PDB file of C-alpha atoms in Angstrom:
ATOM      1  CA  MET R   1     103.170  75.447  79.565  1.00  0.00           C
ATOM      2  CA  THR R   2     100.618  72.946  77.716  1.00  0.00           C
ATOM      3  CA  SER R   3      99.289  74.020  74.132  1.00  0.00           C
ATOM      4  CA  PRO R   4      95.782  75.585  73.675  1.00  0.00           C
ATOM      5  CA  ALA R   5      93.909  73.045  72.123  1.00  0.00           C
ATOM      6  CA  LEU R   6      94.745  70.662  75.587  1.00  0.00           C
ATOM      7  CA  ALA R   7      93.382  73.902  77.959  1.00  0.00           C
ATOM      8  CA  GLY R   8      90.608  74.409  75.654  1.00  0.00           C
ATOM      9  CA  HIS R   9      91.766  78.823  75.722  1.00  0.00           C
ATOM     10  CA  PRO R  10      94.245  80.999  75.324  1.00  0.00           C
ATOM     11  CA  PHE R  11      95.390  81.487  79.381  1.00  0.00           C
ATOM     12  CA  GLY R  12      98.047  80.782  80.641  1.00  0.00           C
ATOM     13  CA  THR R  13      99.637  79.478  77.332  1.00  0.00           C
ATOM     14  CA  ILE R  14      99.637  82.525  74.809  1.00  0.00           C
ATOM     15  CA  ILE R  15      97.921  84.319  77.893  1.00  0.00           C
ATOM     16  CA  THR R  16     100.660  84.149  80.943  1.00  0.00           C
ATOM     17  CA  GLU R  17     101.326  85.941  83.763  1.00  0.00           C
ATOM     18  CA  GLU R  18     104.150  88.047  82.079  1.00  0.00           C
ATOM     19  CA  THR R  19     102.010  88.840  79.461  1.00  0.00           C
ATOM     20  CA  LEU R  20      99.182  90.172  81.632  1.00  0.00           C
ATOM     21  CA  LYS R  21     101.484  91.943  84.399  1.00  0.00           C
ATOM     22  CA  GLN R  22     102.711  94.018  81.302  1.00  0.00           C
ATOM     23  CA  THR R  23      99.133  94.851  80.504  1.00  0.00           C
ATOM     24  CA  PHE R  24      97.733  95.569  83.593  1.00  0.00           C
ATOM     25  CA  ALA R  25     101.052  97.338  84.395  1.00  0.00           C
ATOM     26  CA  PRO R  26     100.796 101.153  83.390  1.00  0.00           C
ATOM     27  CA  LEU R  27      96.648 101.462  84.055  1.00  0.00           C
ATOM     28  CA  THR R  28      96.511 103.098  87.215  1.00  0.00           C
ATOM     29  CA  GLN R  29      92.462 103.417  87.204  1.00  0.00           C
ATOM     30  CA  TRP R  30      90.030 101.018  88.008  1.00  0.00           C
ATOM     31  CA  GLU R  31      87.947 101.797  84.759  1.00  0.00           C
ATOM     32  CA  ASP R  32      90.545 100.616  82.904  1.00  0.00           C
ATOM     33  CA  LYS R  33      91.385  97.458  84.885  1.00  0.00           C
ATOM     34  CA  TYR R  34      87.213  96.544  84.678  1.00  0.00           C
ATOM     35  CA  ARG R  35      87.840  97.714  80.962  1.00  0.00           C
ATOM     36  CA  GLN R  36      91.297  94.802  80.478  1.00  0.00           C
ATOM     37  CA  LEU R  37      88.609  92.789  82.271  1.00  0.00           C
ATOM     38  CA  ILE R  38      85.879  92.507  80.114  1.00  0.00           C
ATOM     39  CA  MET R  39      88.764  92.578  76.934  1.00  0.00           C
ATOM     40  CA  LEU R  40      90.254  88.868  78.566  1.00  0.00           C
ATOM     41  CA  GLY R  41      86.726  88.001  79.295  1.00  0.00           C
ATOM     42  CA  LYS R  42      85.729  87.840  75.791  1.00  0.00           C
ATOM     43  CA  GLN R  43      88.514  85.487  74.822  1.00  0.00           C
ATOM     44  CA  LEU R  44      87.400  83.224  76.766  1.00  0.00           C
ATOM     45  CA  PRO R  45      85.045  80.721  74.351  1.00  0.00           C
ATOM     46  CA  ALA R  46      81.899  79.961  75.559  1.00  0.00           C
ATOM     47  CA  LEU R  47      82.149  76.089  77.136  1.00  0.00           C
ATOM     48  CA  SER R  48      80.304  72.878  74.756  1.00  0.00           C
ATOM     49  CA  ASP R  49      76.684  71.455  76.869  1.00  0.00           C
ATOM     50  CA  ALA R  50      78.852  68.754  77.266  1.00  0.00           C
ATOM     51  CA  LEU R  51      81.881  70.860  79.084  1.00  0.00           C
ATOM     52  CA  ARG R  52      79.664  72.930  80.854  1.00  0.00           C
ATOM     53  CA  ALA R  53      77.856  69.418  82.590  1.00  0.00           C
ATOM     54  CA  GLN R  54      82.003  68.302  83.065  1.00  0.00           C
ATOM     55  CA  ALA R  55      82.098  71.557  84.994  1.00  0.00           C
ATOM     56  CA  LYS R  56      81.065  72.669  89.467  1.00  0.00           C
ATOM     57  CA  GLU R  57      78.834  75.091  88.813  1.00  0.00           C
ATOM     58  CA  ILE R  58      80.719  77.072  91.625  1.00  0.00           C
ATOM     59  CA  ALA R  59      78.046  78.557  94.322  1.00  0.00           C
ATOM     60  CA  GLY R  60      79.094  81.937  96.133  1.00  0.00           C
ATOM     61  CA  CYS R  61      79.805  83.682  92.780  1.00  0.00           C
ATOM     62  CA  GLU R  62      77.925  86.833  91.584  1.00  0.00           C
ATOM     63  CA  ASN R  63      77.062  85.864  88.687  1.00  0.00           C
ATOM     64  CA  ARG R  64      76.683  81.438  87.275  1.00  0.00           C
ATOM     65  CA  VAL R  65      79.419  80.564  87.190  1.00  0.00           C
ATOM     66  CA  TRP R  66      81.855  77.124  85.889  1.00  0.00           C
ATOM     67  CA  LEU R  67      85.014  75.480  86.701  1.00  0.00           C
ATOM     68  CA  GLY R  68      85.619  72.355  84.901  1.00  0.00           C
ATOM     69  CA  PHE R  69      89.467  70.609  85.490  1.00  0.00           C
ATOM     70  CA  SER R  70      90.704  67.193  83.523  1.00  0.00           C
ATOM     71  CA  VAL R  71      94.350  66.016  84.407  1.00  0.00           C
ATOM     72  CA  SER R  72      97.258  64.632  81.904  1.00  0.00           C
ATOM     73  CA  GLY R  73     100.497  62.525  83.434  1.00  0.00           C
ATOM     74  CA  GLU R  74     100.560  65.642  86.790  1.00  0.00           C
ATOM     75  CA  THR R  75      99.408  68.077  85.037  1.00  0.00           C
ATOM     76  CA  LEU R  76      95.624  69.424  85.490  1.00  0.00           C
ATOM     77  CA  HIS R  77      94.047  71.495  82.766  1.00  0.00           C
ATOM     78  CA  PHE R  78      91.318  73.893  84.198  1.00  0.00           C
ATOM     79  CA  PHE R  79      88.411  74.877  81.606  1.00  0.00           C
ATOM     80  CA  GLY R  80      85.217  77.731  82.898  1.00  0.00           C
ATOM     81  CA  ASP R  81      83.156  80.075  81.810  1.00  0.00           C
ATOM     82  CA  SER R  82      80.307  82.179  83.815  1.00  0.00           C
ATOM     83  CA  GLU R  83      77.384  84.494  82.418  1.00  0.00           C
ATOM     84  CA  GLY R  84      78.873  88.014  83.830  1.00  0.00           C
ATOM     85  CA  ARG R  85      81.548  89.820  81.763  1.00  0.00           C
ATOM     86  CA  ILE R  86      83.612  91.125  84.438  1.00  0.00           C
ATOM     87  CA  VAL R  87      83.777  87.619  85.627  1.00  0.00           C
ATOM     88  CA  ARG R  88      84.482  86.059  82.537  1.00  0.00           C
ATOM     89  CA  GLY R  89      87.162  88.550  83.131  1.00  0.00           C
ATOM     90  CA  LEU R  90      88.633  87.419  86.356  1.00  0.00           C
ATOM     91  CA  LEU R  91      87.641  83.707  85.504  1.00  0.00           C
ATOM     92  CA  ALA R  92      90.351  84.135  82.313  1.00  0.00           C
ATOM     93  CA  VAL R  93      93.050  85.806  84.625  1.00  0.00           C
ATOM     94  CA  LEU R  94      92.083  83.262  87.286  1.00  0.00           C
ATOM     95  CA  LEU R  95      92.651  80.211  84.468  1.00  0.00           C
ATOM     96  CA  THR R  96      95.937  82.124  83.845  1.00  0.00           C
ATOM     97  CA  ALA R  97      97.898  81.065  87.388  1.00  0.00           C
ATOM     98  CA  VAL R  98      96.403  77.773  87.182  1.00  0.00           C
ATOM     99  CA  GLU R  99      96.439  75.911  83.338  1.00  0.00           C
ATOM    100  CA  GLY R 100      98.828  74.061  83.085  1.00  0.00           C
ATOM    101  CA  LYS R 101     100.465  72.996  87.055  1.00  0.00           C
ATOM    102  CA  SER R 102     100.941  70.177  89.015  1.00  0.00           C
ATOM    103  CA  ALA R 103      98.646  69.469  91.711  1.00  0.00           C
ATOM    104  CA  ALA R 104     101.795  70.541  94.186  1.00  0.00           C
ATOM    105  CA  GLN R 105     101.883  73.782  92.271  1.00  0.00           C
ATOM    106  CA  LEU R 106      99.087  74.573  92.774  1.00  0.00           C
ATOM    107  CA  LEU R 107      99.110  73.566  96.599  1.00  0.00           C
ATOM    108  CA  ALA R 108     102.679  75.267  97.380  1.00  0.00           C
ATOM    109  CA  HIS R 109     100.648  78.758  96.472  1.00  0.00           C
ATOM    110  CA  SER R 110      97.516  80.384  96.255  1.00  0.00           C
ATOM    111  CA  PRO R 111      96.024  81.071  92.809  1.00  0.00           C
ATOM    112  CA  LEU R 112      94.822  84.618  94.279  1.00  0.00           C
ATOM    113  CA  THR R 113      98.108  86.235  94.313  1.00  0.00           C
ATOM    114  CA  LEU R 114      98.066  86.992  90.562  1.00  0.00           C
ATOM    115  CA  PHE R 115      95.348  88.864  91.258  1.00  0.00           C
ATOM    116  CA  ASP R 116      97.431  90.425  94.041  1.00  0.00           C
ATOM    117  CA  GLU R 117      99.521  91.076  91.630  1.00  0.00           C
ATOM    118  CA  LEU R 118      98.316  93.147  89.094  1.00  0.00           C
ATOM    119  CA  GLY R 119      96.411  95.693  91.833  1.00  0.00           C
ATOM    120  CA  LEU R 120      92.089  93.884  90.765  1.00  0.00           C
ATOM    121  CA  ARG R 121      91.701  92.122  94.302  1.00  0.00           C
ATOM    122  CA  ALA R 122      91.672  95.469  96.280  1.00  0.00           C
ATOM    123  CA  GLN R 123      88.897  97.077  94.556  1.00  0.00           C
ATOM    124  CA  LEU R 124      86.554  93.753  93.011  1.00  0.00           C
ATOM    125  CA  SER R 125      82.827  94.690  95.202  1.00  0.00           C
ATOM    126  CA  ALA R 126      82.808  91.395  97.804  1.00  0.00           C
ATOM    127  CA  SER R 127      79.827  89.780  96.511  1.00  0.00           C
ATOM    128  CA  ARG R 128      83.133  89.458  93.657  1.00  0.00           C
ATOM    129  CA  SER R 129      85.384  88.264  96.337  1.00  0.00           C
ATOM    130  CA  GLN R 130      82.695  86.210  98.336  1.00  0.00           C
ATOM    131  CA  GLY R 131      83.573  84.698  94.810  1.00  0.00           C
ATOM    132  CA  LEU R 132      86.872  84.942  93.400  1.00  0.00           C
ATOM    133  CA  THR R 133      87.899  83.072  96.781  1.00  0.00           C
ATOM    134  CA  ALA R 134      85.057  80.487  95.590  1.00  0.00           C
ATOM    135  CA  LEU R 135      86.362  80.132  92.741  1.00  0.00           C
ATOM    136  CA  SER R 136      89.844  79.674  94.271  1.00  0.00           C
ATOM    137  CA  GLU R 137      89.413  77.251  96.834  1.00  0.00           C
ATOM    138  CA  ALA R 138      87.443  75.042  93.724  1.00  0.00           C
ATOM    139  CA  VAL R 139      90.740  74.875  92.249  1.00  0.00           C
ATOM    140  CA  LEU R 140      92.138  74.037  95.194  1.00  0.00           C
ATOM    141  CA  ASP R 141      90.037  71.615  95.977  1.00  0.00           C
ATOM    142  CA  ALA R 142      91.104  69.544  92.262  1.00  0.00           C
ATOM    143  CA  ALA R 143      94.820  69.905  92.638  1.00  0.00           C
ATOM    144  CA  ARG R 144      93.425  67.669  96.006  1.00  0.00           C
ATOM    145  CA  GLN R 145      91.790  64.842  94.415  1.00  0.00           C
ATOM    146  CA  ALA R 146      94.263  65.129  91.639  1.00  0.00           C
ATOM    147  CA  GLN R 147      96.935  63.863  94.380  1.00  0.00           C
ATOM    148  CA  ALA R 148      94.384  61.396  96.199  1.00  0.00           C
TER     149      ALA R 148
END
């Protein structure tokens, strides 16, 4: 686990995959999951202009979304932002799944597995699902770059 200061957000450090599973487990209605995503997105700090310039704008997303990373030893630290409330929430879940992991860990397990475990992917619109896949691919590209 890495420090929130290094990551720049609480996802994957303070908010873990386990805490998200506990939060989403009792939610059976999509509207409740939707509200929870919005609440998670509100906890994602906006990127500074300097970090946004370092991040890559991800094509294929419904809203503008940026994802960046840094490498510390064998650990990757991700940061991101989006203009859309739901997309910010989806990005928060993605950051929870990938923050502080090694390139090998990221390449061994799909970043989207957590979305399936939380019951989120099945309800996404085609365009949001496409954007989520593009974000996942960006994470895997970052892992491949870190291994090179």
